[in-house]
Amino acid sequence: MEVATLVEERTGLKTRWNQGTPEDAQVQQHLDALLAGDLTSDRAVEVALLNNPALQATYEDLGVSQADMVQAGLLTNPSFDGSIGFPLSSDGITETEFSIVQSFVDLFTLPLRKRVAKEQFQADTLRVAHEALATTAEVRQAFTEVQARQQLVALRREVFQAADAAADLSNRQRAAGNITVLALATEQASLEQARLELAQDELALVEAREHLTRLMGLYGARVQWTLAQKLPEVPAAESSLERLETLAIEQRLDIDAARKQTSLLWNALELARSTRFFGRVEVGVHTHRDANGPRLLGPTLSLELPIFDQRQALIAKLEAQHRQGENRLTELAVNARSEVRAARAKLVTLRNMAERYQKVVLPLRTTIVEESQRQYNAMQIGLPALLLARRDQVEAWRAYLETVRDYWMARADLERLVGGRLPSTAAPVPAPTSSPEPTHENHEAH
């Protein structure tokens, strides 16, 4: 299938149109193999390309278009007419009349009709392949969301565990009379806040997993897939903007489909123009025998006189549709260039933000927590100041993970906009450095 070739050229992954053949059972076995281990981005995409129900329904559009192409290559069936006249008196004989007629215009326009239908099939093929690439980008974005949510849940769980330990310590210190009621309440409020934030992030993870599961078309036991891969770090540099614009114009399948659509509309217009003065032309053979005469055999010709209807309306319609197709092609090309520029700008900004978080903000937050811990232990600041420093550090890590997530989602969108994958080598995002837990001493003064 040409769609599979187009998709594999641009993604390196295989897709298949499930038509109920024996080979489709092997595809189901392959799906089980893909889901057996930890899911990767490429595996998730391949599962969706093979199993997404909406995408499989889109593939069926090719079956419809292919049937239309076959129909366009067939001649209309000839018409057979016959009549028998029986005598009403005893001295008469039976009169018979037969004819067979074939449309001549069908013979004349058959090559052009076949070309128009073939171009329509090619345009539909490109559209279907474009939908497969759009599904690829959506799956990569959903996979990235799950990765980020898993790391955010892990971060929230560490924060909750630290808050739980701190609250337990505060209870014991309060029982011994070493801290105030305010200090205990502060720790308990921090614990409950951490509990709520963990529950919120766990719910977001469930929703992200279910979104990815739907895109992969999974149900039953297959929904128990696992994902251990962490978010990769952002690459050091991006591809050339000029090359990306050129790449989008050259290989975007929806743009190519629009070109094909414009071409077939022009051919359909030429077909209408070439037959505007012919109308219906039918040729055939006729045989007839009168009651008292010999049997006659000869050719027949039937012409539709294009006096009133010379296909003016059809030609005007096709001319408008052709101009419409040209304008839509121009719109696609202009929008593609603009969208690529905007997507790359977003990508560059997110990459710079991620680098700033990693090299500047996160180290500063770690330093602030460490110094706050020392000052707290030295009874120079109170517990609220230490908790604020720890919360700011957690939020900085959260913002960093979300920035990296947004970067990879934007990159998947850019791949969709250029119609193919971008080169990338990246390492996993490191886990957050655990902040030291506060050690409570006698802080009655605070």
Tab-separated table of C-alpha atoms in Angstrom, residues 47-248:
chain	number	residue	atom	x	y	z
A	47	VAL	CA	0.848	0.517	17.880
A	48	ALA	CA	-1.366	3.483	16.961
A	49	LEU	CA	-0.509	3.242	13.264
A	50	LEU	CA	-1.516	-0.415	13.284
A	51	ASN	CA	-4.431	-0.318	15.691
A	52	ASN	CA	-6.034	3.135	15.965
A	53	PRO	CA	-9.718	2.639	14.964
A	54	ALA	CA	-10.165	6.174	13.620
A	55	LEU	CA	-7.080	5.774	11.441
A	56	GLN	CA	-8.280	2.399	10.172
A	57	ALA	CA	-11.613	4.053	9.276
A	58	THR	CA	-9.678	6.690	7.345
A	59	TYR	CA	-7.865	3.947	5.420
A	60	GLU	CA	-11.263	2.758	4.217
A	61	ASP	CA	-11.564	6.025	2.286
A	62	LEU	CA	-8.960	4.519	-0.022
A	63	GLY	CA	-11.257	1.593	-0.714
A	64	VAL	CA	-14.004	4.008	-1.733
A	65	SER	CA	-11.637	6.045	-3.901
A	66	GLN	CA	-10.180	2.924	-5.484
A	67	ALA	CA	-13.672	1.717	-6.376
A	68	ASP	CA	-14.401	5.090	-7.989
A	69	MET	CA	-11.186	4.792	-10.014
A	70	VAL	CA	-12.170	1.323	-11.262
A	71	GLN	CA	-15.649	2.590	-12.115
A	72	ALA	CA	-14.199	5.470	-14.134
A	73	GLY	CA	-12.329	2.967	-16.323
A	74	LEU	CA	-15.457	1.029	-17.239
A	75	LEU	CA	-17.663	1.709	-20.247
A	76	THR	CA	-21.373	2.093	-19.732
A	77	ASN	CA	-23.313	-0.992	-20.653
A	78	PRO	CA	-24.944	-1.090	-24.105
A	79	SER	CA	-28.719	-0.837	-24.273
A	80	PHE	CA	-30.802	-3.537	-25.914
A	81	ASP	CA	-34.322	-2.802	-27.111
A	82	GLY	CA	-36.774	-5.257	-28.634
A	83	SER	CA	-40.421	-5.396	-29.546
A	84	ILE	CA	-42.780	-7.985	-31.026
A	85	GLY	CA	-46.057	-7.211	-32.729
A	86	PHE	CA	-48.675	-9.986	-32.908
A	87	PRO	CA	-51.349	-9.903	-35.661
A	88	LEU	CA	-54.939	-9.370	-34.604
A	89	SER	CA	-56.301	-11.216	-37.660
A	90	SER	CA	-55.604	-14.641	-39.053
A	91	ASP	CA	-54.017	-13.413	-42.296
A	92	GLY	CA	-51.212	-11.361	-40.610
A	93	ILE	CA	-47.720	-12.357	-39.500
A	94	THR	CA	-45.689	-11.455	-36.436
A	95	GLU	CA	-43.628	-8.247	-36.699
A	96	THR	CA	-40.293	-8.003	-34.785
A	97	GLU	CA	-37.883	-5.137	-34.058
A	98	PHE	CA	-34.555	-5.241	-32.185
A	99	SER	CA	-31.694	-2.779	-31.596
A	100	ILE	CA	-28.504	-2.525	-29.548
A	101	VAL	CA	-27.033	0.894	-28.729
A	102	GLN	CA	-23.758	2.027	-27.146
A	103	SER	CA	-22.838	5.530	-25.970
A	104	PHE	CA	-20.109	6.914	-28.233
A	105	VAL	CA	-19.100	9.763	-25.922
A	106	ASP	CA	-18.026	7.230	-23.255
A	107	LEU	CA	-15.528	5.770	-25.696
A	108	PHE	CA	-14.223	9.218	-26.559
A	109	THR	CA	-13.821	10.470	-22.951
A	110	LEU	CA	-12.668	7.238	-21.313
A	111	PRO	CA	-8.895	8.067	-21.185
A	112	LEU	CA	-9.484	11.498	-19.651
A	113	ARG	CA	-12.004	10.138	-17.144
A	114	LYS	CA	-9.503	7.483	-16.084
A	115	ARG	CA	-6.810	10.136	-15.610
A	116	VAL	CA	-9.088	12.298	-13.463
A	117	ALA	CA	-10.076	9.298	-11.313
A	118	LYS	CA	-6.438	8.236	-10.921
A	119	GLU	CA	-5.435	11.718	-9.778
A	120	GLN	CA	-8.327	11.699	-7.303
A	121	PHE	CA	-7.105	8.383	-5.898
A	122	GLN	CA	-3.571	9.764	-5.593
A	123	ALA	CA	-4.879	12.856	-3.797
A	124	ASP	CA	-6.909	10.671	-1.428
A	125	THR	CA	-3.845	8.514	-0.783
A	126	LEU	CA	-1.850	11.591	0.199
A	127	ARG	CA	-4.632	12.811	2.486
A	128	VAL	CA	-4.842	9.462	4.252
A	129	ALA	CA	-1.062	9.348	4.706
A	130	HIS	CA	-1.200	12.905	6.082
A	131	GLU	CA	-3.782	11.754	8.636
A	132	ALA	CA	-1.437	8.944	9.656
A	133	LEU	CA	1.357	11.475	10.223
A	134	ALA	CA	-1.003	13.681	12.233
A	135	THR	CA	-1.823	10.649	14.392
A	136	THR	CA	1.914	10.043	14.800
A	137	ALA	CA	2.437	13.572	16.139
A	138	GLU	CA	-0.551	13.291	18.479
A	139	VAL	CA	0.701	9.993	19.897
A	140	ARG	CA	4.192	11.390	20.480
A	141	GLN	CA	2.685	14.353	22.326
A	142	ALA	CA	0.486	12.077	24.436
A	143	PHE	CA	3.470	9.828	25.203
A	144	THR	CA	5.500	12.859	26.300
A	145	GLU	CA	2.633	13.948	28.536
A	146	VAL	CA	2.615	10.548	30.250
A	147	GLN	CA	6.392	10.690	30.735
A	148	ALA	CA	6.138	14.134	32.329
A	149	ARG	CA	3.197	13.148	34.514
A	150	GLN	CA	5.040	10.080	35.800
A	151	GLN	CA	8.045	12.205	36.809
A	152	LEU	CA	5.816	14.847	38.375
A	153	VAL	CA	4.030	12.170	40.419
A	154	ALA	CA	7.396	10.785	41.529
A	155	LEU	CA	8.448	14.296	42.571
A	156	ARG	CA	5.194	14.899	44.458
A	157	ARG	CA	5.515	11.518	46.153
A	158	GLU	CA	9.000	12.410	47.433
A	159	VAL	CA	7.680	15.725	48.707
A	160	PHE	CA	4.775	13.961	50.428
A	161	GLN	CA	7.058	11.406	52.056
A	162	ALA	CA	9.342	14.164	53.321
A	163	ALA	CA	6.368	16.146	54.629
A	164	ASP	CA	4.976	13.028	56.311
A	165	ALA	CA	8.289	12.362	58.053
A	166	ALA	CA	8.569	16.009	59.097
A	167	ALA	CA	5.008	16.015	60.475
A	168	ASP	CA	5.642	12.818	62.425
A	169	LEU	CA	8.793	14.332	63.905
A	170	SER	CA	6.878	17.491	64.799
A	171	ASN	CA	4.231	15.457	66.634
A	172	ARG	CA	6.886	13.826	68.769
A	173	GLN	CA	8.645	17.138	69.409
A	174	ARG	CA	5.376	18.779	70.375
A	175	ALA	CA	4.633	15.934	72.764
A	176	ALA	CA	8.019	16.608	74.353
A	177	GLY	CA	7.273	20.334	74.519
A	178	ASN	CA	10.109	21.275	72.161
A	179	ILE	CA	8.079	23.166	69.534
A	180	THR	CA	5.063	25.435	69.526
A	181	VAL	CA	1.512	24.647	68.401
A	182	LEU	CA	2.055	26.985	65.459
A	183	ALA	CA	5.107	25.015	64.281
A	184	LEU	CA	3.196	21.743	64.541
A	185	ALA	CA	0.168	23.138	62.678
A	186	THR	CA	2.453	24.496	59.960
A	187	GLU	CA	4.022	21.077	59.393
A	188	GLN	CA	0.616	19.364	59.395
A	189	ALA	CA	-0.774	21.897	56.883
A	190	SER	CA	2.262	21.313	54.694
A	191	LEU	CA	1.634	17.556	54.844
A	192	GLU	CA	-2.029	17.913	53.845
A	193	GLN	CA	-1.135	20.269	51.011
A	194	ALA	CA	1.434	17.750	49.742
A	195	ARG	CA	-1.203	14.998	49.978
A	196	LEU	CA	-3.678	17.000	47.869
A	197	GLU	CA	-1.083	17.945	45.273
A	198	LEU	CA	-0.002	14.303	44.980
A	199	ALA	CA	-3.616	13.201	44.437
A	200	GLN	CA	-4.090	15.902	41.801
A	201	ASP	CA	-0.979	14.831	39.884
A	202	GLU	CA	-1.908	11.146	40.173
A	203	LEU	CA	-5.283	11.915	38.584
A	204	ALA	CA	-3.581	13.870	35.790
A	205	LEU	CA	-1.348	10.842	35.171
A	206	VAL	CA	-4.381	8.535	34.904
A	207	GLU	CA	-6.010	10.901	32.411
A	208	ALA	CA	-2.818	11.146	30.349
A	209	ARG	CA	-2.465	7.353	30.269
A	210	GLU	CA	-6.067	6.914	29.161
A	211	HIS	CA	-5.622	9.478	26.382
A	212	LEU	CA	-2.608	7.576	25.068
A	213	THR	CA	-4.489	4.274	25.446
A	214	ARG	CA	-7.334	5.618	23.303
A	215	LEU	CA	-4.926	6.792	20.622
A	216	MET	CA	-3.381	3.316	20.518
A	217	GLY	CA	-6.833	1.722	20.297
A	218	LEU	CA	-6.245	-0.586	23.274
A	219	TYR	CA	-8.705	-2.284	25.587
A	220	GLY	CA	-8.873	-5.310	27.864
A	221	ALA	CA	-5.603	-6.689	29.161
A	222	ARG	CA	-3.619	-4.503	26.749
A	223	VAL	CA	-4.319	-1.358	28.785
A	224	GLN	CA	-1.803	-2.551	31.397
A	225	TRP	CA	1.146	-1.291	29.359
A	226	THR	CA	4.133	0.135	31.231
A	227	LEU	CA	6.430	3.067	30.566
A	228	ALA	CA	9.781	3.436	32.294
A	229	GLN	CA	11.565	5.845	29.954
A	230	LYS	CA	12.115	9.339	31.372
A	231	LEU	CA	11.794	12.594	29.490
A	232	PRO	CA	14.911	13.165	27.378
A	233	GLU	CA	16.862	16.382	27.745
A	234	VAL	CA	16.572	19.012	25.061
A	235	PRO	CA	19.146	18.881	22.216
A	236	ALA	CA	21.940	21.425	22.007
A	237	ALA	CA	20.759	23.027	18.740
A	238	GLU	CA	17.919	23.028	16.225
A	239	SER	CA	17.793	22.559	12.461
A	240	SER	CA	18.057	25.491	10.077
A	241	LEU	CA	14.844	27.510	9.822
A	242	GLU	CA	15.266	27.985	6.074
A	243	ARG	CA	15.689	24.267	5.538
A	244	LEU	CA	12.618	23.489	7.624
A	245	GLU	CA	10.457	25.814	5.532
A	246	THR	CA	11.742	24.247	2.326
A	247	LEU	CA	11.270	20.787	3.784
A	248	ALA	CA	7.654	21.546	4.651
